[in-house]
Amino acid sequence: MEEERARLQAEISVAMDQVMESLGTGTLMIPEPVQRGLEESTNPTLDLNGLRTLRDDLQRLL
């Protein structure tokens, strides 16, 4: 379970970076899934299903 949590967190981190890179520099608006990902990285509260949903939401932005 902890291995899956770590894997999902790593996938979320990569997806957040890719989304922000695709938006380019000078972007003032941070997409909501990226905001959720940033919050989760500083204050983890999501269970595995929540992490999967966040990962999927980020991947939809790519």
Coordinates of N, CA and C in Angstrom, one line a residue:
M1 N 0.8 -1.2 0.0 CA 0.0 0.0 0.0 C 0.9 1.3 0.0
E2 N 1.9 1.3 0.8 CA 2.8 2.4 0.8 C 3.6 2.6 -0.5
E3 N 3.9 1.4 -1.1 CA 4.6 1.5 -2.4 C 3.7 2.1 -3.4
E4 N 2.4 1.7 -3.4 CA 1.5 2.3 -4.4 C 1.3 3.8 -4.1
R5 N 1.3 4.2 -2.9 CA 1.1 5.6 -2.5 C 2.4 6.4 -3.0
A6 N 3.5 5.8 -2.8 CA 4.8 6.5 -3.3 C 4.8 6.6 -4.8
R7 N 4.4 5.5 -5.5 CA 4.3 5.5 -7.0 C 3.4 6.6 -7.5
L8 N 2.2 6.7 -6.9 CA 1.2 7.6 -7.3 C 1.7 9.1 -7.0
Q9 N 2.3 9.3 -5.9 CA 2.8 10.6 -5.6 C 3.9 11.0 -6.6
A10 N 4.7 10.1 -7.0 CA 5.8 10.4 -8.0 C 5.1 10.7 -9.4
E11 N 4.1 9.9 -9.8 CA 3.4 10.2 -11.0 C 2.7 11.5 -11.0
I12 N 2.1 11.9 -9.9 CA 1.5 13.2 -9.7 C 2.5 14.3 -9.9
S13 N 3.6 14.2 -9.3 CA 4.7 15.2 -9.3 C 5.1 15.4 -10.8
V14 N 5.4 14.3 -11.5 CA 5.8 14.4 -12.9 C 4.7 15.0 -13.7
A15 N 3.4 14.6 -13.5 CA 2.3 15.2 -14.3 C 2.2 16.7 -14.0
M16 N 2.3 17.1 -12.8 CA 2.2 18.5 -12.4 C 3.3 19.3 -13.2
D17 N 4.5 18.8 -13.2 CA 5.6 19.5 -13.9 C 5.3 19.6 -15.4
Q18 N 4.8 18.5 -16.0 CA 4.4 18.5 -17.4 C 3.3 19.5 -17.7
V19 N 2.3 19.5 -16.9 CA 1.2 20.5 -17.1 C 1.7 21.9 -17.1
M20 N 2.5 22.2 -16.1 CA 3.0 23.6 -16.0 C 4.0 23.9 -17.1
E21 N 4.8 22.9 -17.5 CA 5.7 23.2 -18.7 C 4.9 23.4 -20.0
S22 N 3.8 22.7 -20.1 CA 3.0 22.8 -21.4 C 2.3 24.2 -21.4
L23 N 2.0 24.8 -20.2 CA 1.4 26.1 -20.2 C 2.3 27.2 -20.5
G24 N 3.6 26.9 -20.3 CA 4.6 27.9 -20.6 C 4.9 28.9 -19.5
T25 N 5.9 29.7 -19.7 CA 6.3 30.7 -18.6 C 5.3 31.8 -18.7
G26 N 5.2 32.5 -17.6 CA 4.4 33.7 -17.6 C 2.9 33.4 -17.3
T27 N 2.6 32.1 -17.0 CA 1.2 31.7 -16.8 C 0.9 32.2 -15.4
L28 N -0.2 33.0 -15.3 CA -0.6 33.5 -14.0 C -1.6 32.6 -13.3
M29 N -2.3 31.8 -14.1 CA -3.4 30.9 -13.5 C -2.8 29.5 -13.5
I30 N -2.9 28.9 -12.3 CA -2.5 27.5 -12.1 C -3.7 26.7 -12.1
P31 N -3.8 25.7 -13.0 CA -5.0 24.8 -13.0 C -5.3 24.2 -11.7
E32 N -6.6 24.0 -11.4 CA -7.0 23.4 -10.2 C -6.4 22.1 -9.8
P33 N -6.3 21.1 -10.7 CA -5.6 19.9 -10.4 C -4.1 20.1 -9.9
V34 N -3.4 21.1 -10.5 CA -2.1 21.3 -10.1 C -2.1 21.9 -8.7
Q35 N -3.0 22.8 -8.4 CA -3.2 23.4 -7.1 C -3.4 22.3 -6.0
R36 N -4.3 21.3 -6.4 CA -4.6 20.2 -5.5 C -3.3 19.4 -5.3
G37 N -2.5 19.2 -6.3 CA -1.3 18.4 -6.2 C -0.3 19.1 -5.4
L38 N -0.2 20.4 -5.5 CA 0.8 21.2 -4.6 C 0.3 21.1 -3.2
E39 N -1.0 21.2 -2.9 CA -1.5 21.1 -1.5 C -1.2 19.7 -1.0
E40 N -1.4 18.7 -1.8 CA -1.1 17.3 -1.4 C 0.4 17.0 -1.1
S41 N 1.2 17.7 -1.8 CA 2.7 17.5 -1.6 C 3.1 18.1 -0.3
T42 N 2.5 19.2 0.1 CA 2.9 19.9 1.4 C 2.1 19.4 2.6
N43 N 0.8 18.9 2.3 CA 0.0 18.5 3.4 C -0.8 17.2 2.9
P44 N -0.2 16.0 2.9 CA -0.8 14.8 2.4 C -2.1 14.5 3.2
T45 N -3.2 14.4 2.5 CA -4.5 14.0 3.1 C -5.2 13.0 2.3
L46 N -4.9 12.8 1.0 CA -5.7 11.9 0.1 C -5.4 10.4 0.4
D47 N -6.4 9.6 0.3 CA -6.2 8.2 0.3 C -5.8 7.7 -1.1
L48 N -5.7 6.4 -1.3 CA -5.2 5.9 -2.6 C -6.2 6.3 -3.7
N49 N -7.5 6.2 -3.5 CA -8.5 6.6 -4.5 C -8.4 8.1 -4.9
G50 N -8.2 8.9 -3.9 CA -8.0 10.3 -4.1 C -6.7 10.6 -4.9
L51 N -5.7 9.9 -4.6 CA -4.4 10.1 -5.4 C -4.6 9.7 -6.8
R52 N -5.3 8.6 -7.0 CA -5.6 8.1 -8.4 C -6.4 9.1 -9.2
T53 N -7.4 9.7 -8.5 CA -8.2 10.7 -9.2 C -7.4 11.9 -9.5
L54 N -6.6 12.4 -8.6 CA -5.7 13.5 -8.9 C -4.8 13.3 -10.0
R55 N -4.2 12.1 -10.0 CA -3.3 11.7 -11.1 C -4.1 11.8 -12.5
D56 N -5.2 11.2 -12.5 CA -6.0 11.1 -13.7 C -6.5 12.5 -14.2
D57 N -6.8 13.4 -13.2 CA -7.2 14.8 -13.5 C -6.0 15.5 -14.2
L58 N -4.8 15.3 -13.6 CA -3.6 15.9 -14.2 C -3.3 15.4 -15.6
Q59 N -3.5 14.1 -15.8 CA -3.2 13.5 -17.1 C -4.2 14.0 -18.1
R60 N -5.4 14.3 -17.7 CA -6.4 14.8 -18.7 C -6.0 16.2 -19.2
L61 N -5.2 17.0 -18.4 CA -4.7 18.3 -18.9 C -3.6 18.2 -19.9
L62 N -3.0 17.1 -20.0 CA -1.8 17.0 -20.9 C -2.3 16.7 -22.4

